[in-house]
PDB file of C-alpha atoms and ligand atoms in Angstrom:
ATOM      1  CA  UNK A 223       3.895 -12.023   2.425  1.00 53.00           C
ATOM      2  CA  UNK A 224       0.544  -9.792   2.823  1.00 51.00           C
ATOM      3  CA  UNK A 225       0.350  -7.591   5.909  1.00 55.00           C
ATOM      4  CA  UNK A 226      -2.471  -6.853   7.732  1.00 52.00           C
ATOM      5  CA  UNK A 227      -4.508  -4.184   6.203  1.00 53.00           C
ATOM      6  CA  UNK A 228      -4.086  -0.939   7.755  1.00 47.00           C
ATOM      7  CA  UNK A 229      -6.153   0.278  10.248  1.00 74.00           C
ATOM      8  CA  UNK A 230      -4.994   3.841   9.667  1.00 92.00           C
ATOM      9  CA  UNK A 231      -3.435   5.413   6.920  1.00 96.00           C
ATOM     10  CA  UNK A 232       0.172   5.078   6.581  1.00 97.00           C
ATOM     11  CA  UNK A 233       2.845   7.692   5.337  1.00 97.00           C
ATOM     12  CA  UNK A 234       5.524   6.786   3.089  1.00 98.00           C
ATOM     13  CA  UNK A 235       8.374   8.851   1.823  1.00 98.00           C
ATOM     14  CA  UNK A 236       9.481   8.801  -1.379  1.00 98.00           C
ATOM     15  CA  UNK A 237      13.165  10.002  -0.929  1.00 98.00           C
ATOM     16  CA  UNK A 238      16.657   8.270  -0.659  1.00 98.00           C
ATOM     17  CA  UNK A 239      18.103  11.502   1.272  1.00 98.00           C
ATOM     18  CA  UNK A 240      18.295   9.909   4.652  1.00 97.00           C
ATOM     19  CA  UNK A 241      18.673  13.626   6.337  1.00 97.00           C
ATOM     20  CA  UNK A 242      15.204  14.126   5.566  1.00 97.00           C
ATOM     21  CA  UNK A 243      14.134  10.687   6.632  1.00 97.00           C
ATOM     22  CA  UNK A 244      15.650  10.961   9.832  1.00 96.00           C
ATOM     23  CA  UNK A 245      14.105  14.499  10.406  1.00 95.00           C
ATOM     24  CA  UNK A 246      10.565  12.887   9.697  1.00 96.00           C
ATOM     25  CA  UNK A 247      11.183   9.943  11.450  1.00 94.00           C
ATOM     26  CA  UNK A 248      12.139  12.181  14.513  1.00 93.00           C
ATOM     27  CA  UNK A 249       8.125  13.257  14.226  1.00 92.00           C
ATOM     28  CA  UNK A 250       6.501   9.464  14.203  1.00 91.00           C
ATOM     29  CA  UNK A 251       5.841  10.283   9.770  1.00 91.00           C
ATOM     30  CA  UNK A 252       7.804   7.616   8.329  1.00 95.00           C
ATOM     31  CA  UNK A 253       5.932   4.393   8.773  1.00 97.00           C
ATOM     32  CA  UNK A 254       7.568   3.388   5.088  1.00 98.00           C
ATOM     33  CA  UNK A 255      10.002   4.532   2.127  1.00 98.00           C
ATOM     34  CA  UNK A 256       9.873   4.477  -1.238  1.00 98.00           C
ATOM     35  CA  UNK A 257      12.417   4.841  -3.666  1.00 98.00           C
ATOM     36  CA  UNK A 258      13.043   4.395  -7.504  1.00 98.00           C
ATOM     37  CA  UNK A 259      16.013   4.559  -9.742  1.00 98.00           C
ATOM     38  CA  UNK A 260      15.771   8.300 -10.426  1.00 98.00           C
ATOM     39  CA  UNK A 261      15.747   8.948  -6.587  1.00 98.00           C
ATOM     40  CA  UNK A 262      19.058   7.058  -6.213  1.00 98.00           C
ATOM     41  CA  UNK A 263      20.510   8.710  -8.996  1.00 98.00           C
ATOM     42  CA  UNK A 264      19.661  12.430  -7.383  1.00 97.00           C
ATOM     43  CA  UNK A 265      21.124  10.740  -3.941  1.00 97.00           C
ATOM     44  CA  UNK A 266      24.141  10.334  -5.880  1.00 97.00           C
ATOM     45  CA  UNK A 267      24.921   7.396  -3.009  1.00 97.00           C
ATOM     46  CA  UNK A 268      25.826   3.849  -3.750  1.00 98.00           C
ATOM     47  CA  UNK A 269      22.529   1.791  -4.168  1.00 98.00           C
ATOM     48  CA  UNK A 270      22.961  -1.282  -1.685  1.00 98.00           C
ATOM     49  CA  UNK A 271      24.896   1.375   1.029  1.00 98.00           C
ATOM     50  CA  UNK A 272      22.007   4.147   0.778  1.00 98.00           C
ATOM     51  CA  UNK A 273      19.129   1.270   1.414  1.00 98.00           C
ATOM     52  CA  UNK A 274      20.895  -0.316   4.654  1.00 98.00           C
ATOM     53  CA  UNK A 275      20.914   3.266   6.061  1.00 98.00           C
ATOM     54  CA  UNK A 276      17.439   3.970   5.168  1.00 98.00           C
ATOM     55  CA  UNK A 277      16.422   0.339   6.151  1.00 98.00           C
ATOM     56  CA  UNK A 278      18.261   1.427   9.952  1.00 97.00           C
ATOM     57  CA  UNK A 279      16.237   4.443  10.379  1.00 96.00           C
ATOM     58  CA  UNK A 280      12.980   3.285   9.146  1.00 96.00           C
ATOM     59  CA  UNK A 281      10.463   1.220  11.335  1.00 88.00           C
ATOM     60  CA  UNK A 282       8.666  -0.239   8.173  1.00 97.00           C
ATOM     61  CA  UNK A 283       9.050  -1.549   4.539  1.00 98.00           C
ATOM     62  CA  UNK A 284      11.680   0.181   2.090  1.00 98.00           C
ATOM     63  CA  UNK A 285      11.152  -0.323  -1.136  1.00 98.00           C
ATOM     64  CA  UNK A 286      13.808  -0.651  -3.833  1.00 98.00           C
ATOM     65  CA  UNK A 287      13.760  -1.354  -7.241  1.00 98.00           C
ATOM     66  CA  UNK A 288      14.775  -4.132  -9.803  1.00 98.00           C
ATOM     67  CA  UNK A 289      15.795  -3.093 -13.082  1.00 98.00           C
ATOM     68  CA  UNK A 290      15.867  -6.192 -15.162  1.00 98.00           C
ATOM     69  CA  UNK A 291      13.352  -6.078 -17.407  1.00 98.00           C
ATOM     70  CA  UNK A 292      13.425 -10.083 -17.347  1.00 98.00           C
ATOM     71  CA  UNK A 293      11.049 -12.117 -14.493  1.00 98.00           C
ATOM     72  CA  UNK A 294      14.491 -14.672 -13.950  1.00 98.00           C
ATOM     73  CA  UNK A 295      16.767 -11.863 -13.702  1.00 98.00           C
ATOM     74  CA  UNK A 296      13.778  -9.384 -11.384  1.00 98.00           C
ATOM     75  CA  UNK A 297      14.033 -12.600  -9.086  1.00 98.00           C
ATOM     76  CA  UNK A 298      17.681 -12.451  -8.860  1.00 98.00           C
ATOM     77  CA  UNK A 299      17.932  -8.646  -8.253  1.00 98.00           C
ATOM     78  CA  UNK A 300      15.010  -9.078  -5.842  1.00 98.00           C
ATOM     79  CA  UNK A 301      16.926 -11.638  -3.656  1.00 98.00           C
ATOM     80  CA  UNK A 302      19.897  -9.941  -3.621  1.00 98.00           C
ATOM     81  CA  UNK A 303      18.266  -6.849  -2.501  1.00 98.00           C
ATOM     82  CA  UNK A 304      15.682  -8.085   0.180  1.00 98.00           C
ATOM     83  CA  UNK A 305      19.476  -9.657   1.679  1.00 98.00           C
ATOM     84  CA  UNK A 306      20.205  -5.769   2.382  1.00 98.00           C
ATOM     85  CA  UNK A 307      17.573  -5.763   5.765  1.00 98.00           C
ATOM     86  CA  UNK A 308      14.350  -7.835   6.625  1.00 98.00           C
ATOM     87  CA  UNK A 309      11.836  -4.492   5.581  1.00 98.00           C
ATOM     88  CA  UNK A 310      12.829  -4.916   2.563  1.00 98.00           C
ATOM     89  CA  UNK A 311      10.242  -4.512  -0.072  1.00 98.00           C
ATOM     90  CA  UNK A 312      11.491  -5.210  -3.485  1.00 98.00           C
ATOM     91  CA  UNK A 313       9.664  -2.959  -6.071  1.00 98.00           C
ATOM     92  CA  UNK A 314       8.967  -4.977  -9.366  1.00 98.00           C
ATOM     93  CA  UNK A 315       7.532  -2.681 -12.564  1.00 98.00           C
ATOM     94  CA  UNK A 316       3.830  -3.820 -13.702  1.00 98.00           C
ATOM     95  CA  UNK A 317       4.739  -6.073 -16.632  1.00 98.00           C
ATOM     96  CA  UNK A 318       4.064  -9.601 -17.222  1.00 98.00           C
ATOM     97  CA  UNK A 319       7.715 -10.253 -16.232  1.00 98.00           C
ATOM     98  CA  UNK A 320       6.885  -8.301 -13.072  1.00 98.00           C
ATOM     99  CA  UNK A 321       3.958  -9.864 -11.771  1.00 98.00           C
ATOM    100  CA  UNK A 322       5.805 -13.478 -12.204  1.00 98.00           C
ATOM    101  CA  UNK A 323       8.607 -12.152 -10.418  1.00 98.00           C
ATOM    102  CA  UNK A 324       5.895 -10.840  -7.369  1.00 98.00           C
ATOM    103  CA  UNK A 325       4.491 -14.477  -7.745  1.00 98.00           C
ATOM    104  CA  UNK A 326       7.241 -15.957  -7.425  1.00 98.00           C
ATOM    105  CA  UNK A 327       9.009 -13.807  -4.726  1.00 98.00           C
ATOM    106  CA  UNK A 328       5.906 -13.368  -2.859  1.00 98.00           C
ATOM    107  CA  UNK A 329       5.495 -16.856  -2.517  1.00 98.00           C
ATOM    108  CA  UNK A 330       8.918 -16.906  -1.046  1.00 98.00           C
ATOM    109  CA  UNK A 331       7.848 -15.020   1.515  1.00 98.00           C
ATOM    110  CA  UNK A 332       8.993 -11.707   0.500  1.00 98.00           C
ATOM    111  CA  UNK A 333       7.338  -7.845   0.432  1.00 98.00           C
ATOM    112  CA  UNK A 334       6.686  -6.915  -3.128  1.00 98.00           C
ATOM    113  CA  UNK A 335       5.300  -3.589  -4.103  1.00 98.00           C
ATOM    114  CA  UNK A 336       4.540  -3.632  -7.707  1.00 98.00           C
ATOM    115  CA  UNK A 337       4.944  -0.319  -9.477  1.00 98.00           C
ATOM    116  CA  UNK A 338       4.068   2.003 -11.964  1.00 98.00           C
ATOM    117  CA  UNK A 339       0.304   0.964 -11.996  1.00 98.00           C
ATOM    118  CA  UNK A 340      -2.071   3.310 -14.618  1.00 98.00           C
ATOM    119  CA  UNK A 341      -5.242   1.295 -14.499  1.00 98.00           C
ATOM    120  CA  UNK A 342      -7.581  -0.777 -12.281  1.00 98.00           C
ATOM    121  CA  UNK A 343      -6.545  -3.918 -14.539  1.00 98.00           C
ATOM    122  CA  UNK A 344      -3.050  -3.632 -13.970  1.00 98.00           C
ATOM    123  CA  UNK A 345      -3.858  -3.231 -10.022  1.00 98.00           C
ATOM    124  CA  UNK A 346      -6.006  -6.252 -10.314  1.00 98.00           C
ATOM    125  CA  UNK A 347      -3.196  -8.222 -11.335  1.00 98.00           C
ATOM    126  CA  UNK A 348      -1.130  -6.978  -9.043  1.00 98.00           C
ATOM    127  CA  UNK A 349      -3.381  -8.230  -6.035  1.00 98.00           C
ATOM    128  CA  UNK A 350      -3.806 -11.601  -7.847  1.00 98.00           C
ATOM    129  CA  UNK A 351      -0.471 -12.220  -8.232  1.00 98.00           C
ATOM    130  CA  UNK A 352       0.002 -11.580  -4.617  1.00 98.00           C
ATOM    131  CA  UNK A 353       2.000  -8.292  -4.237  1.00 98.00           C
ATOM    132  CA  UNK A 354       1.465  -6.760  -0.763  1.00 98.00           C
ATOM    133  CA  UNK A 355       1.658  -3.139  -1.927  1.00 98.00           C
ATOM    134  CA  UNK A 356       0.087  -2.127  -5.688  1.00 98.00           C
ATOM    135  CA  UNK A 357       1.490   1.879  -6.443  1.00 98.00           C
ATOM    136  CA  UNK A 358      -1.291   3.651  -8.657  1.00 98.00           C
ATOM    137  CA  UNK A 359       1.121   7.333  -9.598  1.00 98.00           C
ATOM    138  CA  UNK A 360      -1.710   9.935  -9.179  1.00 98.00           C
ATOM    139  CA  UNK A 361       0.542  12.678 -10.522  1.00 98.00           C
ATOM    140  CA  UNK A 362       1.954  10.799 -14.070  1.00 98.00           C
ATOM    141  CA  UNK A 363      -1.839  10.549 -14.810  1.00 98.00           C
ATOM    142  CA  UNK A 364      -2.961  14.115 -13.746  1.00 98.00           C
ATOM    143  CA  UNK A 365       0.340  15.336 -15.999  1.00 98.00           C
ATOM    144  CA  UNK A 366      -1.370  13.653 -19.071  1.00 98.00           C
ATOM    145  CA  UNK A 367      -5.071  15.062 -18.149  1.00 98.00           C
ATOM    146  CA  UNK A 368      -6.462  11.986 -17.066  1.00 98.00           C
ATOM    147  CA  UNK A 369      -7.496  11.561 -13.536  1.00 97.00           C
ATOM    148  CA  UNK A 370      -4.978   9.650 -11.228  1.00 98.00           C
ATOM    149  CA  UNK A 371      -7.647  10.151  -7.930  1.00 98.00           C
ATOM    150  CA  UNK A 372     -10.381   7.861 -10.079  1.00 98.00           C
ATOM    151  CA  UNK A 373      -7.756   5.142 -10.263  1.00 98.00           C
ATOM    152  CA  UNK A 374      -7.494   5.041  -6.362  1.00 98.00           C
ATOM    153  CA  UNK A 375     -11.400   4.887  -5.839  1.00 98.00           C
ATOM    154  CA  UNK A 376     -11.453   2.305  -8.657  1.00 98.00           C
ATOM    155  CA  UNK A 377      -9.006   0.406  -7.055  1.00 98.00           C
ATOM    156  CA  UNK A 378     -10.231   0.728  -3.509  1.00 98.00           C
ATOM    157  CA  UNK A 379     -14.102  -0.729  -4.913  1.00 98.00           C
ATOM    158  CA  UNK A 380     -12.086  -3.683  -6.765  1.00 98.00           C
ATOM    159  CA  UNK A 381     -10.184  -4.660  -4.233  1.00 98.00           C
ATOM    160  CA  UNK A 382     -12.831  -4.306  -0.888  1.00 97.00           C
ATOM    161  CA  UNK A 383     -15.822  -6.612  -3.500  1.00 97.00           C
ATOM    162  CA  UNK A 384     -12.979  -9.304  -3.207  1.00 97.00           C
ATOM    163  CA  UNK A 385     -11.108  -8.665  -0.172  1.00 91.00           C
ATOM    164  CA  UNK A 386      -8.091  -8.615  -1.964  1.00 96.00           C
ATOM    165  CA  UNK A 387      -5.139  -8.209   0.865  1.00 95.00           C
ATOM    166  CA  UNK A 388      -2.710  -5.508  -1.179  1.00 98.00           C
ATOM    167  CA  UNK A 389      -2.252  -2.387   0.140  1.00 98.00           C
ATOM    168  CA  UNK A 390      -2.972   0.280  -2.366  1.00 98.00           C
ATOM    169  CA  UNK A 391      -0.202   2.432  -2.096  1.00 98.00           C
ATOM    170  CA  UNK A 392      -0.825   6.105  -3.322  1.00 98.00           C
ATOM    171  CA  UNK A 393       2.023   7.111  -5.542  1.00 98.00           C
ATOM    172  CA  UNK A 394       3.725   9.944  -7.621  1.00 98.00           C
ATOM    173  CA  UNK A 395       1.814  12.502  -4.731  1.00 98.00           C
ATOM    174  CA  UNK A 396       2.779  16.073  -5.789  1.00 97.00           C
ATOM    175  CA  UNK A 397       0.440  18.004  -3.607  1.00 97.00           C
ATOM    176  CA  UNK A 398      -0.963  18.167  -0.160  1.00 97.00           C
ATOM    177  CA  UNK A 399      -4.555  18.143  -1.762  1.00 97.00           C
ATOM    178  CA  UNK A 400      -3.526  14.579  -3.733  1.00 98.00           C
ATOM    179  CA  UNK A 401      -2.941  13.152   0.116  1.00 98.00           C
ATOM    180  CA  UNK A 402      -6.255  14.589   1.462  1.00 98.00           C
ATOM    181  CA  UNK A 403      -7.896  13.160  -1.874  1.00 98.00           C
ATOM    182  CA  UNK A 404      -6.444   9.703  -0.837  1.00 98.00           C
ATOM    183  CA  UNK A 405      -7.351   9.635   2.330  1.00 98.00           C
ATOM    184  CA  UNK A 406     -10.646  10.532   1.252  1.00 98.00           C
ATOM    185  CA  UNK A 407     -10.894   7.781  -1.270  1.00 98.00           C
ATOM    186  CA  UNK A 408      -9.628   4.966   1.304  1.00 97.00           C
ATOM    187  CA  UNK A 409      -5.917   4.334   0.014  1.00 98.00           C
ATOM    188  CA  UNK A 410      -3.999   2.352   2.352  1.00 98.00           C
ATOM    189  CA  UNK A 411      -0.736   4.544   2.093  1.00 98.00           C
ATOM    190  CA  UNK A 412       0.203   7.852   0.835  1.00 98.00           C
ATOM    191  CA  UNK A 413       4.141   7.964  -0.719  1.00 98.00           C
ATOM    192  CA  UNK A 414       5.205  11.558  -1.294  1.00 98.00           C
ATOM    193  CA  UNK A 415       8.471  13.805  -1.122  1.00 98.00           C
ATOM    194  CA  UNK A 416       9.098  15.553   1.930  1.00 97.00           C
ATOM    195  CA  UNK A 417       8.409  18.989   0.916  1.00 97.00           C
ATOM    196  CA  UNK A 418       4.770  17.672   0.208  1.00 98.00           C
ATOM    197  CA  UNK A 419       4.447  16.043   3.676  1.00 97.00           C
ATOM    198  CA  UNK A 420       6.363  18.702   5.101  1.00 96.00           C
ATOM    199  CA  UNK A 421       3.470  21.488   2.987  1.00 97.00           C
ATOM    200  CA  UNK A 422       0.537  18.976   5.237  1.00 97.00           C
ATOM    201  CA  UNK A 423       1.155  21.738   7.916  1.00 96.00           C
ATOM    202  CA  UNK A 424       1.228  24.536   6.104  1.00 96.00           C
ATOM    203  CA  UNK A 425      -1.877  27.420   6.696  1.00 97.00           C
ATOM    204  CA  UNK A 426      -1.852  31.241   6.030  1.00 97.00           C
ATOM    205  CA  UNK A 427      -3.869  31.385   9.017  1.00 98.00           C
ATOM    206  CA  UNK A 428      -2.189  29.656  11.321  1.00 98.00           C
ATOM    207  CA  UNK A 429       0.281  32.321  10.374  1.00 98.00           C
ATOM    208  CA  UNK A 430      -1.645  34.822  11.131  1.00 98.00           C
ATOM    209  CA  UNK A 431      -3.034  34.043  14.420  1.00 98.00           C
ATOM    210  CA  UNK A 432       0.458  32.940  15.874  1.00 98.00           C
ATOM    211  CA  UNK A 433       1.476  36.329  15.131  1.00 98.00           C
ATOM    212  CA  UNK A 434      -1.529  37.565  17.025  1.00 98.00           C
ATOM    213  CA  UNK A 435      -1.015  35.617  19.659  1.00 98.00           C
ATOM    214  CA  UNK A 436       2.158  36.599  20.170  1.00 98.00           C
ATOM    215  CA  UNK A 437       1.963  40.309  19.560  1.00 98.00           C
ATOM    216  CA  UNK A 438      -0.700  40.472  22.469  1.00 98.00           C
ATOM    217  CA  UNK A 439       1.490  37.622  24.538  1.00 98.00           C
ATOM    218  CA  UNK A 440       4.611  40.891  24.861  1.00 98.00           C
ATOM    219  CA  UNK A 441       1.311  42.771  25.134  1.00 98.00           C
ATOM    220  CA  UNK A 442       1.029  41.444  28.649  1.00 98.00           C
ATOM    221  CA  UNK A 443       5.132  41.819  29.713  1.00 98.00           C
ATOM    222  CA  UNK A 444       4.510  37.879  31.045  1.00 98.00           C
ATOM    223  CA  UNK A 445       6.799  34.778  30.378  1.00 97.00           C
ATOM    224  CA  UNK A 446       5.922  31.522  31.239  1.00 97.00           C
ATOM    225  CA  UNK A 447       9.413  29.902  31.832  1.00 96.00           C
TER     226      UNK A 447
HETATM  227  C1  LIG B 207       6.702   5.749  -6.013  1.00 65.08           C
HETATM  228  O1  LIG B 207       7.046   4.682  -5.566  1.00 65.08           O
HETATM  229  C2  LIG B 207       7.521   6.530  -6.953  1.00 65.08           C
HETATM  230  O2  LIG B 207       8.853   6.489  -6.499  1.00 65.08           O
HETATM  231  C3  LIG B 207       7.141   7.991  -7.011  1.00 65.08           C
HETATM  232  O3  LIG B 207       5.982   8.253  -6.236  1.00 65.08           O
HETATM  233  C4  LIG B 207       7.097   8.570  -8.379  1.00 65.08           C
HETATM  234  O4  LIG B 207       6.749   9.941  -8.301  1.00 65.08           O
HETATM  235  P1  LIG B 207       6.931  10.951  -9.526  1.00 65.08           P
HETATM  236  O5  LIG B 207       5.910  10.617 -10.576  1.00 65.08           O
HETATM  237  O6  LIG B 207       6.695  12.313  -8.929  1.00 65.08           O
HETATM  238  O7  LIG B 207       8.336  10.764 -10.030  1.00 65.08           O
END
């Protein structure tokens, strides 16, 4: 199933503490979460009971992961997954065996978000086999030297010549400056941890003139309620 393609960038969390999605959520931030293996392993929660409390607390898609490494068994795991809530999106790795599995689970009807994308190829295979989120990981690329922001304005060309429907969903975000850089370079979602959406706020000078402000506020001996 392809959603309509966003008219305003969407934020993602990539977290499986449902604390922190709550306390976003609280703020209008979470239109999405993502989560992976590794995440559920830090949650130390039960996989199936962590997803139907994130899936309760979020508004939109949640991704969760297969780990079969085989397209028949991928389908399997994806069913039984997507059974947890309706925004479901089940996260399939981009291998041949993944992209049938989006093919075939897309065509189902279901939200696939194909994963661990590290080239424009990969993401081109992603939107032809239908996936309705592709996740390029910025960050794994940067670590190695190459340069993960490229992939997302490669993508973002490839995808608007064609008119391809997947969402290009910027992943493996490890600083503020990787969501500006998205933004800038047209992704459709940003996916990061909280403390980087939670760093979006952050400025030394906002600091400083609050502290202004309210040294010449007592200045004044007023209150306002
Ligand atoms: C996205 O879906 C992944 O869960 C995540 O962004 C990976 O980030 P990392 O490379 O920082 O582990």
């Amino acid at each position: 199933m392809l959603e309509a393609k966003a008219k305003h960038m969407k934020f993602f969390v990539d977290t499986a503490e449902i604390a922190e999605i709550r306390e976003l959520a609280a703020l209008g931030l979470v239109d999405g979460v993502t989560t992976n293996p590794s995440l559920i392993r830090k949650s130390g929660r039960d996989f199936l009971e962590v997803l139907r409390e994130i899936c309760e607390v979020t508004p939109g898609p949640v991704s969760a992961e297969v780990v079969a490494l085989e397209a028949e068994q991928m389908i399997a795991e994806g069913r039984k997954l997507a059974e947890v809530a309706p925004n479901i999106a089940i996260k399939v790795p981009l291998t041949w065996d993944g992209l049938r599995a989006c093919r075939v689970l897309t065509e189902e009807g279901r939200m696939v978000n194909v994963t661990l994308c590290f080239s424009a190829n990969q993401a081109l295979l992603a939107a032809k086999a239908g996936a309705t989120f592709v996740s390029p990981f910025i960050g794994r690329l940067d670590d190695i030297n190459l340069d993960g922001m490229e992939l997302i304005r490669d993508i973002r060309t490839i995808f608007d010549n064609y008119d391809f429907g997947t969402e290009i969903l910027a992943a493996s975000i490890r600083t503020p400056n990787h969501i500006t850089q998205s933004a800038l370079a047209g992704a459709d979602i940003a996916t990061a941890p909280t403390k980087v959406l939670q760093a979006l706020a952050a400025h030394p000078l906002t600091d400083r003139g609050l502290e202004a402000f309210l040294k010449d506020w007592q200045a004044t001996g007023q209150r306002i309620v």
